[in-house]
Tab-separated table of C-alpha atoms in Angstrom:
chain	number	residue	atom	x	y	z
A	10	MET	CA	-8.339	-29.020	15.704
A	11	ALA	CA	-6.493	-26.138	14.227
A	12	ASP	CA	-8.531	-23.210	16.138
A	13	TYR	CA	-6.505	-20.237	14.507
A	14	VAL	CA	-4.959	-18.732	11.046
A	15	LEU	CA	-1.796	-16.761	10.886
A	16	ALA	CA	-1.329	-13.483	8.888
A	17	ILE	CA	1.999	-12.219	8.024
A	18	ASP	CA	1.545	-8.234	7.203
A	19	GLN	CA	4.745	-7.705	5.303
A	20	GLY	CA	4.586	-3.677	5.265
A	21	THR	CA	6.769	-0.525	4.401
A	22	THR	CA	8.101	0.107	8.032
A	23	SER	CA	8.031	-2.878	9.574
A	24	SER	CA	6.618	-6.826	9.701
A	25	ARG	CA	4.031	-8.210	11.486
A	26	ALA	CA	2.603	-11.436	12.124
A	27	ILE	CA	-0.957	-11.865	13.808
A	28	VAL	CA	-3.034	-14.530	14.966
A	29	PHE	CA	-6.627	-14.267	14.186
A	30	ASP	CA	-9.508	-16.624	16.007
A	31	HIS	CA	-12.590	-17.731	13.881
A	32	SER	CA	-14.252	-14.635	14.819
A	33	GLY	CA	-11.614	-12.647	13.174
A	34	ARG	CA	-10.097	-11.556	16.872
A	35	ILE	CA	-6.702	-10.633	17.391
A	36	VAL	CA	-5.135	-13.539	19.848
A	37	SER	CA	-1.719	-12.557	19.537
A	38	SER	CA	0.926	-10.547	17.698
A	39	GLY	CA	4.619	-9.706	17.333
A	40	GLN	CA	6.319	-6.321	15.287
A	41	LEU	CA	9.546	-5.430	13.912
A	42	GLU	CA	11.033	-2.606	12.333
A	43	HIS	CA	13.376	-2.698	9.469
A	44	GLU	CA	15.800	0.088	8.365
A	45	GLN	CA	14.258	2.776	6.041
A	46	ILE	CA	17.554	3.258	3.664
A	47	PHE	CA	17.647	6.314	1.664
A	48	PRO	CA	21.025	6.492	-0.409
A	49	LYS	CA	20.207	9.534	-2.764
A	50	ALA	CA	17.318	11.837	-2.840
A	51	GLY	CA	14.579	10.355	-4.106
A	52	TRP	CA	15.936	6.810	-3.833
A	53	VAL	CA	14.239	4.483	-0.977
A	54	GLU	CA	15.257	0.931	-0.248
A	55	HIS	CA	14.931	-2.110	1.833
A	56	ASN	CA	17.273	-5.041	3.035
A	57	ALA	CA	15.114	-7.974	1.936
A	58	GLU	CA	17.583	-9.866	4.054
A	59	GLN	CA	16.669	-8.299	7.201
A	60	ILE	CA	12.816	-8.386	6.120
A	61	TRP	CA	12.718	-12.340	5.657
A	62	THR	CA	14.734	-12.465	9.532
A	63	ASN	CA	12.350	-10.116	10.940
A	64	VAL	CA	9.317	-12.173	9.477
A	65	ARG	CA	10.840	-15.237	10.822
A	66	GLU	CA	11.248	-13.766	14.389
A	67	VAL	CA	8.022	-11.950	14.385
A	68	VAL	CA	6.182	-15.644	13.807
A	69	GLY	CA	8.162	-16.644	16.725
A	70	LEU	CA	6.536	-14.063	18.695
A	71	ALA	CA	3.134	-14.228	17.772
A	72	LEU	CA	2.809	-18.143	18.098
A	73	THR	CA	4.858	-17.813	21.811
A	74	ARG	CA	2.591	-14.627	23.390
A	75	GLY	CA	-0.731	-16.654	21.909
A	76	ASN	CA	1.198	-20.138	23.833
A	77	LEU	CA	0.523	-21.948	20.458
A	78	ALA	CA	2.327	-24.406	18.358
A	79	HIS	CA	2.214	-24.691	14.270
A	80	THR	CA	-0.231	-27.330	14.885
A	81	ASP	CA	-2.482	-24.774	16.161
A	82	LEU	CA	-2.853	-22.985	12.889
A	83	ALA	CA	-5.137	-23.973	10.093
A	84	ALA	CA	-3.312	-21.752	7.158
A	85	ILE	CA	-1.258	-18.821	6.722
A	86	GLY	CA	-2.224	-15.641	4.827
A	87	ILE	CA	0.610	-13.280	2.916
A	88	THR	CA	-0.269	-9.596	2.818
A	89	ASN	CA	2.364	-7.238	1.618
A	90	GLN	CA	3.807	-3.454	0.450
A	91	ARG	CA	3.304	-3.827	-2.966
A	92	GLU	CA	5.356	-2.396	-5.990
A	93	THR	CA	8.196	-3.118	-3.955
A	94	ALA	CA	10.842	-4.800	-5.835
A	95	VAL	CA	12.850	-7.856	-4.721
A	96	VAL	CA	15.392	-9.411	-7.182
A	97	TRP	CA	17.370	-12.531	-5.992
A	98	ASP	CA	19.633	-15.567	-7.065
A	99	LYS	CA	17.680	-18.494	-7.084
A	100	ASN	CA	20.968	-20.960	-6.166
A	101	THR	CA	21.652	-18.958	-3.267
A	102	GLY	CA	18.799	-17.117	-1.894
A	103	LYS	CA	20.758	-13.556	-2.309
A	104	PRO	CA	19.406	-10.524	-3.458
A	105	VAL	CA	21.641	-8.878	-6.127
A	106	TYR	CA	20.262	-5.760	-4.733
A	107	ASN	CA	18.233	-4.194	-1.970
A	108	ALA	CA	14.466	-3.962	-2.214
A	109	ILE	CA	13.685	-0.801	-4.380
A	110	VAL	CA	10.346	0.599	-2.330
A	111	TRP	CA	7.443	2.042	-3.836
A	112	GLN	CA	8.285	5.612	-3.065
A	113	ASP	CA	11.173	5.243	-4.642
A	114	THR	CA	11.685	7.592	-7.958
A	115	ARG	CA	14.945	6.617	-9.650
A	116	THR	CA	13.269	5.228	-12.301
A	117	GLN	CA	11.614	8.544	-13.553
A	118	ALA	CA	13.838	8.168	-17.168
A	119	ILE	CA	13.399	4.720	-17.816
A	120	VAL	CA	9.698	5.658	-17.408
A	121	ASP	CA	9.903	8.489	-19.780
A	122	GLU	CA	11.897	6.527	-22.506
A	123	LEU	CA	9.520	3.512	-22.093
A	124	GLY	CA	6.626	6.220	-22.608
A	125	GLY	CA	7.982	7.790	-25.910
A	126	SER	CA	5.989	9.530	-27.969
A	127	GLU	CA	2.752	7.807	-26.420
A	128	GLY	CA	3.634	9.139	-23.035
A	129	ALA	CA	2.453	7.421	-19.665
A	130	GLU	CA	-0.713	6.109	-21.166
A	131	LYS	CA	1.141	3.844	-23.354
A	132	TYR	CA	-0.072	0.559	-21.199
A	133	LYS	CA	-2.876	1.920	-19.151
A	134	SER	CA	-5.585	-0.077	-21.673
A	135	ILE	CA	-4.137	-3.521	-20.879
A	136	VAL	CA	-2.349	-3.240	-17.264
A	137	GLY	CA	-4.754	-0.326	-15.683
A	138	LEU	CA	-1.405	1.831	-14.788
A	139	PRO	CA	0.023	4.663	-16.168
A	140	LEU	CA	3.550	4.894	-16.738
A	141	ALA	CA	5.000	6.180	-13.175
A	142	THR	CA	8.010	5.681	-11.097
A	143	TYR	CA	5.184	3.729	-8.682
A	144	PHE	CA	5.009	0.227	-10.224
A	145	SER	CA	7.576	-2.667	-10.098
A	146	GLY	CA	8.758	-2.947	-13.483
A	147	PRO	CA	10.647	-0.007	-14.028
A	148	LYS	CA	12.580	-0.877	-10.946
A	149	VAL	CA	13.472	-4.464	-12.505
A	150	LYS	CA	14.662	-3.076	-15.422
A	151	TRP	CA	16.885	-0.428	-13.526
A	152	ILE	CA	18.360	-3.282	-11.068
A	153	LEU	CA	19.495	-5.250	-14.493
A	154	ASP	CA	20.672	-2.407	-16.076
A	155	ASN	CA	23.171	-1.117	-13.042
A	156	VAL	CA	23.906	-3.823	-11.040
A	157	GLU	CA	26.873	-5.617	-12.219
A	158	GLY	CA	26.306	-9.001	-13.759
A	159	ALA	CA	22.542	-9.357	-13.141
A	160	ARG	CA	21.464	-8.707	-16.631
A	161	GLU	CA	23.633	-11.941	-17.500
A	162	ALA	CA	23.011	-13.676	-14.382
A	163	ALA	CA	19.176	-13.036	-15.407
A	164	GLU	CA	19.457	-14.177	-19.395
A	165	ARG	CA	21.351	-17.570	-17.848
A	166	GLY	CA	17.724	-17.664	-15.729
A	167	ASP	CA	19.154	-17.449	-12.160
A	168	LEU	CA	17.549	-14.361	-11.136
A	169	LEU	CA	14.156	-14.217	-9.687
A	170	PHE	CA	11.923	-11.170	-8.899
A	171	GLY	CA	8.730	-10.840	-6.949
A	172	ASN	CA	6.844	-8.215	-4.475
A	173	THR	CA	7.623	-8.611	-1.114
A	174	ASP	CA	4.811	-11.361	-1.224
A	175	THR	CA	6.988	-13.443	-3.276
A	176	TRP	CA	10.463	-13.234	-1.750
A	177	VAL	CA	8.341	-14.307	1.473
A	178	LEU	CA	6.481	-17.105	0.539
A	179	TRP	CA	9.625	-18.730	-1.641
A	180	ASN	CA	11.882	-18.582	1.701
A	181	MET	CA	8.697	-19.936	3.881
A	182	THR	CA	8.503	-22.945	1.270
A	183	GLY	CA	12.142	-23.862	1.205
A	184	GLY	CA	14.226	-20.863	-0.281
A	185	PRO	CA	16.995	-22.256	-2.881
A	186	GLU	CA	15.886	-25.839	-1.625
A	187	GLY	CA	12.202	-25.820	-3.478
A	188	GLY	CA	10.665	-22.504	-2.753
A	189	VAL	CA	7.569	-21.874	-4.496
A	190	HIS	CA	7.976	-18.924	-6.726
A	191	VAL	CA	4.398	-17.578	-6.969
A	192	THR	CA	2.301	-14.376	-6.696
A	193	ASP	CA	-1.335	-13.718	-6.808
A	194	VAL	CA	-3.169	-11.362	-8.973
A	195	THR	CA	-3.510	-8.437	-6.803
A	196	ASN	CA	0.188	-8.281	-6.469
A	197	ALA	CA	1.036	-9.113	-10.314
A	198	SER	CA	-1.357	-6.233	-11.396
A	199	ARG	CA	0.812	-3.592	-9.741
A	200	THR	CA	3.864	-4.353	-11.580
A	201	MET	CA	2.716	-3.134	-15.024
A	202	LEU	CA	3.236	-6.241	-16.850
A	203	MET	CA	0.406	-8.190	-16.005
A	204	ASP	CA	-2.697	-8.373	-18.485
A	205	LEU	CA	-5.460	-7.200	-16.778
A	206	ASP	CA	-8.125	-8.885	-18.892
A	207	THR	CA	-5.984	-12.395	-19.028
A	208	LEU	CA	-4.247	-11.857	-15.719
A	209	SER	CA	-1.393	-13.160	-17.363
A	210	TRP	CA	2.053	-11.578	-17.816
A	211	ARG	CA	2.786	-9.875	-21.184
A	212	GLU	CA	5.450	-10.705	-22.615
A	213	ASP	CA	5.938	-7.808	-25.151
A	214	ILE	CA	5.616	-5.473	-22.202
A	215	ALA	CA	8.449	-7.670	-20.494
A	216	ALA	CA	10.374	-7.383	-23.833
A	217	ASP	CA	9.802	-3.434	-24.089
A	218	MET	CA	11.586	-3.406	-20.235
A	219	GLY	CA	14.426	-5.800	-20.973
A	220	ILE	CA	12.584	-8.457	-17.898
A	221	PRO	CA	13.623	-12.107	-19.007
A	222	MET	CA	10.285	-14.021	-18.416
A	223	SER	CA	11.923	-16.694	-16.274
A	224	MET	CA	12.342	-14.071	-13.480
A	225	LEU	CA	8.622	-13.854	-13.178
A	226	PRO	CA	6.965	-15.516	-10.541
A	227	GLU	CA	3.658	-17.806	-11.487
A	228	ILE	CA	0.167	-15.524	-11.062
A	229	ARG	CA	-2.346	-17.769	-8.860
A	230	SER	CA	-5.522	-16.521	-7.220
A	231	SER	CA	-5.669	-14.813	-3.978
A	232	SER	CA	-6.737	-17.496	-2.334
A	233	GLU	CA	-5.877	-21.441	-2.738
A	234	VAL	CA	-2.790	-23.532	-1.469
A	235	TYR	CA	0.407	-22.131	-2.887
A	236	GLY	CA	2.652	-24.540	-0.657
A	237	GLN	CA	3.713	-25.164	2.661
A	238	GLY	CA	5.786	-24.408	5.427
A	239	ARG	CA	9.395	-25.538	4.799
A	240	VAL	CA	10.605	-28.668	6.957
A	241	ARG	CA	13.049	-26.254	9.381
A	242	GLY	CA	10.912	-23.733	9.564
A	243	LEU	CA	8.463	-22.393	12.625
A	244	VAL	CA	5.293	-23.804	10.682
A	245	PRO	CA	6.570	-26.544	8.913
A	246	GLY	CA	3.653	-28.349	6.833
A	247	VAL	CA	1.193	-25.592	7.580
A	248	PRO	CA	-0.886	-24.387	4.235
A	249	ILE	CA	0.549	-21.143	2.863
A	250	ALA	CA	-3.054	-20.575	1.319
A	251	GLY	CA	-3.729	-16.777	0.827
A	252	ILE	CA	-2.028	-13.743	-0.823
A	253	LEU	CA	-3.261	-10.214	-1.252
A	254	GLY	CA	-1.356	-6.847	-1.861
A	255	ASP	CA	-1.986	-4.771	1.290
A	256	GLN	CA	-4.643	-2.648	0.039
A	257	GLN	CA	-6.769	-5.084	-1.375
A	258	ALA	CA	-6.256	-7.025	1.700
A	259	ALA	CA	-7.481	-4.331	3.695
A	260	THR	CA	-10.573	-3.926	1.343
A	261	PHE	CA	-11.226	-7.643	1.523
A	262	GLY	CA	-10.682	-7.359	5.618
A	263	GLN	CA	-13.473	-4.534	5.471
A	264	ALA	CA	-15.889	-6.636	3.985
A	265	CYS	CA	-16.267	-4.677	0.768
A	266	PHE	CA	-17.840	-7.153	-1.370
A	267	GLU	CA	-20.258	-5.282	-2.988
A	268	VAL	CA	-20.268	-2.935	-6.053
A	269	GLY	CA	-19.952	0.656	-4.716
A	270	THR	CA	-18.550	-0.198	-1.070
A	271	ALA	CA	-15.169	1.376	-0.905
A	272	LYS	CA	-12.280	1.775	2.110
A	273	ASN	CA	-9.722	3.887	2.756
A	274	THR	CA	-6.514	3.005	4.350
A	275	TYR	CA	-4.553	5.478	6.773
A	276	GLY	CA	-0.831	4.412	6.645
A	277	THR	CA	2.690	5.050	5.228
A	278	GLY	CA	0.558	6.296	2.448
A	279	ASN	CA	-3.536	6.340	1.986
A	280	PHE	CA	-4.916	4.409	-0.626
A	281	MET	CA	-8.807	4.152	-1.188
A	282	LEU	CA	-10.208	1.075	-3.510
A	283	LEU	CA	-13.938	1.043	-4.677
A	284	ASN	CA	-15.102	-1.925	-5.440
A	285	THR	CA	-16.360	-2.103	-9.545
A	286	GLY	CA	-17.035	-5.581	-9.868
A	287	THR	CA	-16.517	-8.305	-11.987
A	288	GLU	CA	-16.154	-5.249	-14.729
A	289	LYS	CA	-13.244	-3.272	-15.322
A	290	VAL	CA	-13.427	0.546	-14.855
A	291	PRO	CA	-10.808	2.734	-17.107
A	292	SER	CA	-9.935	5.985	-15.374
A	293	LYS	CA	-10.210	9.186	-17.311
A	294	ASN	CA	-9.088	11.057	-13.770
A	295	GLY	CA	-5.940	10.203	-12.784
A	296	LEU	CA	-7.041	6.508	-10.686
A	297	LEU	CA	-5.892	2.891	-11.421
A	298	THR	CA	-7.636	0.354	-12.439
A	299	THR	CA	-6.929	-3.031	-10.414
A	300	VAL	CA	-7.567	-5.951	-9.482
A	301	CYS	CA	-9.339	-6.332	-6.130
A	302	TYR	CA	-9.310	-9.979	-5.323
A	303	LYS	CA	-10.108	-13.229	-6.901
A	304	ILE	CA	-11.159	-16.347	-4.668
A	305	GLY	CA	-9.922	-19.718	-5.982
A	306	ASP	CA	-11.864	-20.431	-9.512
A	307	ALA	CA	-14.227	-17.480	-8.822
A	308	PRO	CA	-14.161	-14.781	-11.874
A	309	GLN	CA	-11.433	-11.894	-10.349
A	310	VAL	CA	-13.107	-8.333	-9.015
A	311	TYR	CA	-11.810	-5.352	-10.003
A	312	ALA	CA	-11.190	-1.958	-8.003
A	313	LEU	CA	-10.961	1.598	-8.735
A	314	GLU	CA	-7.819	3.221	-6.471
A	315	GLY	CA	-6.485	6.255	-5.671
A	316	SER	CA	-2.883	6.156	-4.322
A	317	ILE	CA	-1.502	8.879	-2.115
A	318	ALA	CA	2.365	8.844	-1.787
A	319	VAL	CA	2.674	10.685	1.900
A	320	THR	CA	0.167	10.751	4.733
A	321	GLY	CA	1.386	9.027	7.680
A	322	SER	CA	5.304	9.369	6.462
A	323	LEU	CA	4.645	13.097	6.665
A	324	ILE	CA	3.913	12.702	10.553
A	325	GLN	CA	6.722	10.452	10.854
A	326	TRP	CA	9.066	13.240	8.595
A	327	LEU	CA	7.732	15.860	11.478
A	328	ARG	CA	9.251	13.833	14.235
A	329	ASP	CA	12.267	12.305	12.746
A	330	ASN	CA	13.239	15.049	10.597
A	331	LEU	CA	12.115	18.107	12.495
A	332	GLY	CA	12.094	16.544	15.520
A	333	MET	CA	8.345	18.421	16.295
A	334	PHE	CA	7.244	15.606	18.945
A	335	GLU	CA	8.897	12.476	20.100
A	336	ASP	CA	5.858	9.869	19.200
A	337	ALA	CA	3.662	10.042	16.089
A	338	PRO	CA	0.261	10.056	18.083
A	339	ASP	CA	1.607	13.374	19.572
A	340	VAL	CA	0.871	15.053	16.340
A	341	GLU	CA	-3.081	15.334	17.328
A	342	TRP	CA	-2.327	17.280	20.761
A	343	LEU	CA	-0.261	20.050	19.179
A	344	ALA	CA	-2.943	20.213	16.515
A	345	ARG	CA	-5.845	20.301	19.319
A	346	LYS	CA	-4.084	23.522	20.755
A	347	VAL	CA	-5.058	25.530	17.690
A	348	GLU	CA	-8.650	26.295	16.468
A	349	ASP	CA	-7.483	25.819	12.550
A	350	ASN	CA	-4.886	25.817	10.472
A	351	GLY	CA	-3.785	29.773	10.541
A	352	GLY	CA	-3.979	29.622	6.910
A	353	ALA	CA	-1.157	27.257	6.296
A	354	TYR	CA	-1.046	24.126	4.044
A	355	PHE	CA	1.094	21.509	3.655
A	356	VAL	CA	1.345	19.779	0.626
A	357	PRO	CA	3.623	16.689	1.355
A	358	ALA	CA	4.774	15.813	-2.622
A	359	PHE	CA	7.952	14.228	-1.387
A	360	SER	CA	7.609	11.790	-3.873
A	361	GLY	CA	6.019	14.067	-6.408
A	362	LEU	CA	2.440	13.557	-6.527
A	363	PHE	CA	0.373	10.639	-6.861
A	364	ALA	CA	-3.472	10.250	-7.645
A	365	PRO	CA	-5.299	11.984	-9.657
A	366	TYR	CA	-2.269	14.128	-10.586
A	367	TRP	CA	0.783	11.625	-11.358
A	368	ARG	CA	3.243	14.586	-11.011
A	369	PRO	CA	6.593	13.234	-10.563
A	370	ASP	CA	8.133	17.183	-11.027
A	371	ALA	CA	6.103	18.076	-8.089
A	372	ARG	CA	8.139	18.280	-4.363
A	373	GLY	CA	6.687	19.326	-1.219
A	374	ALA	CA	5.648	22.874	0.054
A	375	LEU	CA	4.765	24.399	2.903
A	376	VAL	CA	2.452	27.622	1.925
A	377	GLY	CA	0.308	30.193	3.385
A	378	LEU	CA	2.864	31.151	5.855
A	379	THR	CA	2.262	34.431	7.961
A	380	ARG	CA	4.484	34.991	11.570
A	381	TYR	CA	1.141	34.264	13.384
A	382	VAL	CA	1.528	30.274	12.370
A	383	ASN	CA	3.119	28.257	14.813
A	384	ARG	CA	4.359	24.308	14.949
A	385	ASN	CA	0.609	24.022	15.843
A	386	HIS	CA	-0.564	25.314	13.214
A	387	ILE	CA	2.022	23.142	10.754
A	388	ALA	CA	0.753	19.763	12.892
A	389	ARG	CA	-2.976	20.572	12.010
A	390	ALA	CA	-1.724	21.486	8.354
A	391	ALA	CA	-0.092	18.047	7.919
A	392	LEU	CA	-3.128	16.559	9.309
A	393	GLU	CA	-5.430	18.534	7.344
A	394	ALA	CA	-3.823	17.480	3.808
A	395	VAL	CA	-4.214	13.021	5.016
A	396	ALA	CA	-7.918	14.726	4.942
A	397	TYR	CA	-8.092	16.930	1.462
A	398	GLN	CA	-5.853	14.161	-0.615
A	399	THR	CA	-8.163	11.377	0.239
A	400	ARG	CA	-11.109	14.175	-0.968
A	401	GLU	CA	-9.448	14.594	-4.235
A	402	VAL	CA	-9.639	10.608	-4.583
A	403	VAL	CA	-13.092	10.661	-3.699
A	404	ASP	CA	-14.200	13.307	-6.466
A	405	ALA	CA	-12.435	11.588	-9.149
A	406	MET	CA	-13.932	7.978	-7.796
A	407	LYS	CA	-17.088	9.668	-8.727
A	408	LEU	CA	-16.197	10.911	-11.978
A	409	ASP	CA	-14.706	7.656	-13.275
A	410	SER	CA	-17.484	5.408	-11.593
A	411	GLY	CA	-20.658	7.662	-11.000
A	412	VAL	CA	-21.245	6.009	-7.647
A	413	GLN	CA	-22.035	8.440	-5.346
A	414	LEU	CA	-20.113	7.567	-1.704
A	415	THR	CA	-22.345	7.160	1.203
A	416	GLU	CA	-19.776	6.571	3.696
A	417	LEU	CA	-16.400	5.789	4.325
A	418	LYS	CA	-14.677	2.377	5.989
A	419	VAL	CA	-11.803	3.456	7.114
A	420	ASP	CA	-8.393	1.214	8.894
A	421	GLY	CA	-4.763	1.716	9.238
A	422	GLY	CA	-2.419	3.442	12.114
A	423	MET	CA	-3.649	6.974	12.027
A	424	VAL	CA	-7.433	6.320	12.101
A	425	GLN	CA	-7.034	6.414	16.048
A	426	ASN	CA	-6.490	9.928	15.488
A	427	GLU	CA	-9.871	11.684	15.985
A	428	LEU	CA	-8.939	14.717	14.978
A	429	LEU	CA	-8.473	13.706	11.597
A	430	MET	CA	-11.209	11.464	11.335
A	431	GLN	CA	-13.831	13.970	12.172
A	432	PHE	CA	-11.958	16.525	9.317
A	433	GLN	CA	-12.223	13.827	6.992
A	434	ALA	CA	-15.752	13.114	7.708
A	435	ASP	CA	-16.295	17.170	7.477
A	436	GLN	CA	-14.172	17.498	3.827
A	437	LEU	CA	-16.069	14.575	2.434
A	438	GLY	CA	-19.426	15.246	3.911
A	439	VAL	CA	-20.184	11.625	4.199
A	440	ASP	CA	-19.927	9.757	7.606
A	441	VAL	CA	-16.445	7.843	8.234
A	442	VAL	CA	-16.920	4.649	9.889
A	443	ARG	CA	-14.154	2.769	12.021
A	444	PRO	CA	-14.150	-1.023	12.555
A	445	LYS	CA	-13.437	-2.890	15.461
A	446	VAL	CA	-10.879	-4.731	14.347
A	447	ALA	CA	-8.597	-1.703	12.950
A	448	GLU	CA	-5.813	-4.685	11.559
A	449	THR	CA	-8.031	-5.355	8.469
A	450	THR	CA	-4.968	-5.924	6.168
A	451	ALA	CA	-3.829	-8.402	8.183
A	452	LEU	CA	-7.263	-9.978	9.088
A	453	GLY	CA	-8.472	-9.786	5.055
A	454	ALA	CA	-5.166	-11.975	4.194
A	455	ALA	CA	-5.876	-14.437	6.811
A	456	TYR	CA	-9.771	-14.461	5.468
A	457	ALA	CA	-8.187	-15.300	2.134
A	458	ALA	CA	-6.332	-18.118	3.528
A	459	GLY	CA	-8.643	-19.390	5.842
A	460	ILE	CA	-11.620	-19.519	2.720
A	461	ALA	CA	-9.126	-21.633	0.961
A	462	VAL	CA	-8.598	-24.531	3.559
A	463	GLY	CA	-12.358	-24.222	4.335
A	464	PHE	CA	-11.534	-22.684	8.124
A	465	TRP	CA	-14.106	-19.773	6.807
A	466	LYS	CA	-17.262	-21.000	4.514
A	467	GLY	CA	-16.453	-17.076	1.966
A	468	GLU	CA	-17.381	-13.975	2.217
A	469	GLU	CA	-20.681	-14.518	4.150
A	470	ASP	CA	-18.282	-15.196	7.184
A	471	VAL	CA	-16.323	-11.827	6.726
A	472	THR	CA	-19.497	-9.839	6.598
A	473	ALA	CA	-20.964	-11.726	9.681
A	474	ASN	CA	-17.688	-11.237	11.818
A	475	TRP	CA	-17.367	-7.240	10.416
A	476	ALA	CA	-18.468	-4.895	13.187
A	477	GLU	CA	-18.446	-1.102	13.426
A	478	ASP	CA	-16.373	0.679	16.369
A	479	LYS	CA	-17.075	4.351	15.548
A	480	ARG	CA	-18.589	6.656	13.594
A	481	TRP	CA	-17.994	10.511	12.886
A	482	SER	CA	-20.715	12.861	11.378
A	483	PRO	CA	-19.842	15.949	9.047
A	484	ALA	CA	-20.238	19.005	11.262
A	485	MET	CA	-19.123	21.547	8.986
A	486	ALA	CA	-21.017	24.156	7.377
A	487	GLU	CA	-20.609	23.586	3.181
A	488	ASP	CA	-19.104	27.181	2.493
A	489	GLU	CA	-16.389	26.861	4.998
A	490	ARG	CA	-15.545	23.223	3.909
A	491	GLU	CA	-15.504	24.450	0.202
A	492	ARG	CA	-13.314	27.843	1.544
A	493	LEU	CA	-10.702	25.495	2.816
A	494	TYR	CA	-10.955	22.909	-0.030
A	495	ARG	CA	-10.349	25.714	-2.637
A	496	SER	CA	-6.928	27.040	-0.773
A	497	TRP	CA	-6.157	23.285	-0.543
A	498	LYS	CA	-6.003	23.447	-4.404
A	499	LYS	CA	-4.574	26.170	-4.829
A	500	ALA	CA	-1.623	25.454	-2.836
A	501	VAL	CA	-0.973	21.916	-4.833
A	502	SER	CA	-0.547	24.183	-7.791
A	503	LYS	CA	2.210	25.625	-6.066
A	504	THR	CA	4.370	21.947	-6.130
A	505	PHE	CA	3.824	21.578	-9.881
A	506	ASP	CA	6.966	21.924	-11.994
A	507	TRP	CA	9.468	22.403	-9.642
A	508	VAL	CA	12.399	19.141	-10.700
A	509	ASP	CA	13.947	20.617	-13.955
A	510	ALA	CA	16.872	18.063	-15.300
A	511	ASP	CA	19.121	19.741	-13.430
A	512	VAL	CA	17.400	19.670	-10.219
A	513	LEU	CA	17.211	16.492	-7.591
């Protein structure tokens, strides 16, 4: 009997493979970071071939460390950094350009041109998303417009596009030798090219962006068998049966199946999703309407999402660019040396501001400085910025959905930071709850794959496996909470209108 499910988590900074048993417990794992490429200010790229090499290696590590063979695996699920666009030649398997990452802002001129007189809302009623550099479609247009020979190759039908889920799946199932060119509804809903009602590509929007339909992967559910591991690979014949974009995967892994349940992932950025059921909820307050998941033939479930570009990557920036500490967890040690932020506020608008503002003209700012402020205050201000940005998203969700949050399930690397989790509870005024298995992104992809092959019965097994690890309750006086938040909102306003036409 195959007793395990393997999840491949192709993330923004690393690729991981994690083996789970039937109880949702981690058996073994492997992880490798890939290079972050910054050719110009605002440009962020990854080497897609390096990512594929790393995926193969981490799968090998996970199997070896678990003393497992591919025959021990019932299925494989894939979860991935969404909106990161890969364009490759289907005959050679070679990308025509580096993957353009979701944080990249080079497509602003394309976005402005597409919006025309209608602006950012032009396609929102169809795709649930504002026109923004964040999403995949404009990135594909940039590649076709700027890489020599790319448009001609695309018109000939030689080029394929996908987010990194599609890139990994295509390679795992054979690449140029019969690779499956498929994505799931959650990833398709992040391209600006999919109709949220019909779950199909919009030819008119693809035409506006100059993207041939032949480049686009087939859209399938989040839980079904797409293909098997290639014959000469590490997992030959194993069904690849689940795909969920990383934030939707975390929502699934957190068992947020009831309307009104929400989770927040603290990773490179922060992403909060609120389950709105089988009815899509248009946002009037700066959120995204997205597909949460679709299990086989069951109706799709929608979510409201608040996407925050820079949270964990702010801590990496303090470490790598400023050299404030050697290991990211040390930020908590520094922040605990002071009672408060000393009046300093750090707004990390490195890629502009995402939800709920959608201000590409904003740039990062550290404000409220006096000679009293030291690096410990700055470390604390960086952590507090994560919680303030999350509160802004929660406020927008209340306005859009009418749902009053009763608690917030959290996951991701930063949830080990107890100072941040307590401050988050203080700012929200509700309990913050961390699960026993914090790797809920990979776990969600594993569940989707396992359900497709009958390894798990369905959502009831996911709910039964979920267990609470720790809970933080609000402990801050309301007047203090509101005073801090008022100053944060003032700090955010100072970042607007920074980028002029002649300013990077």
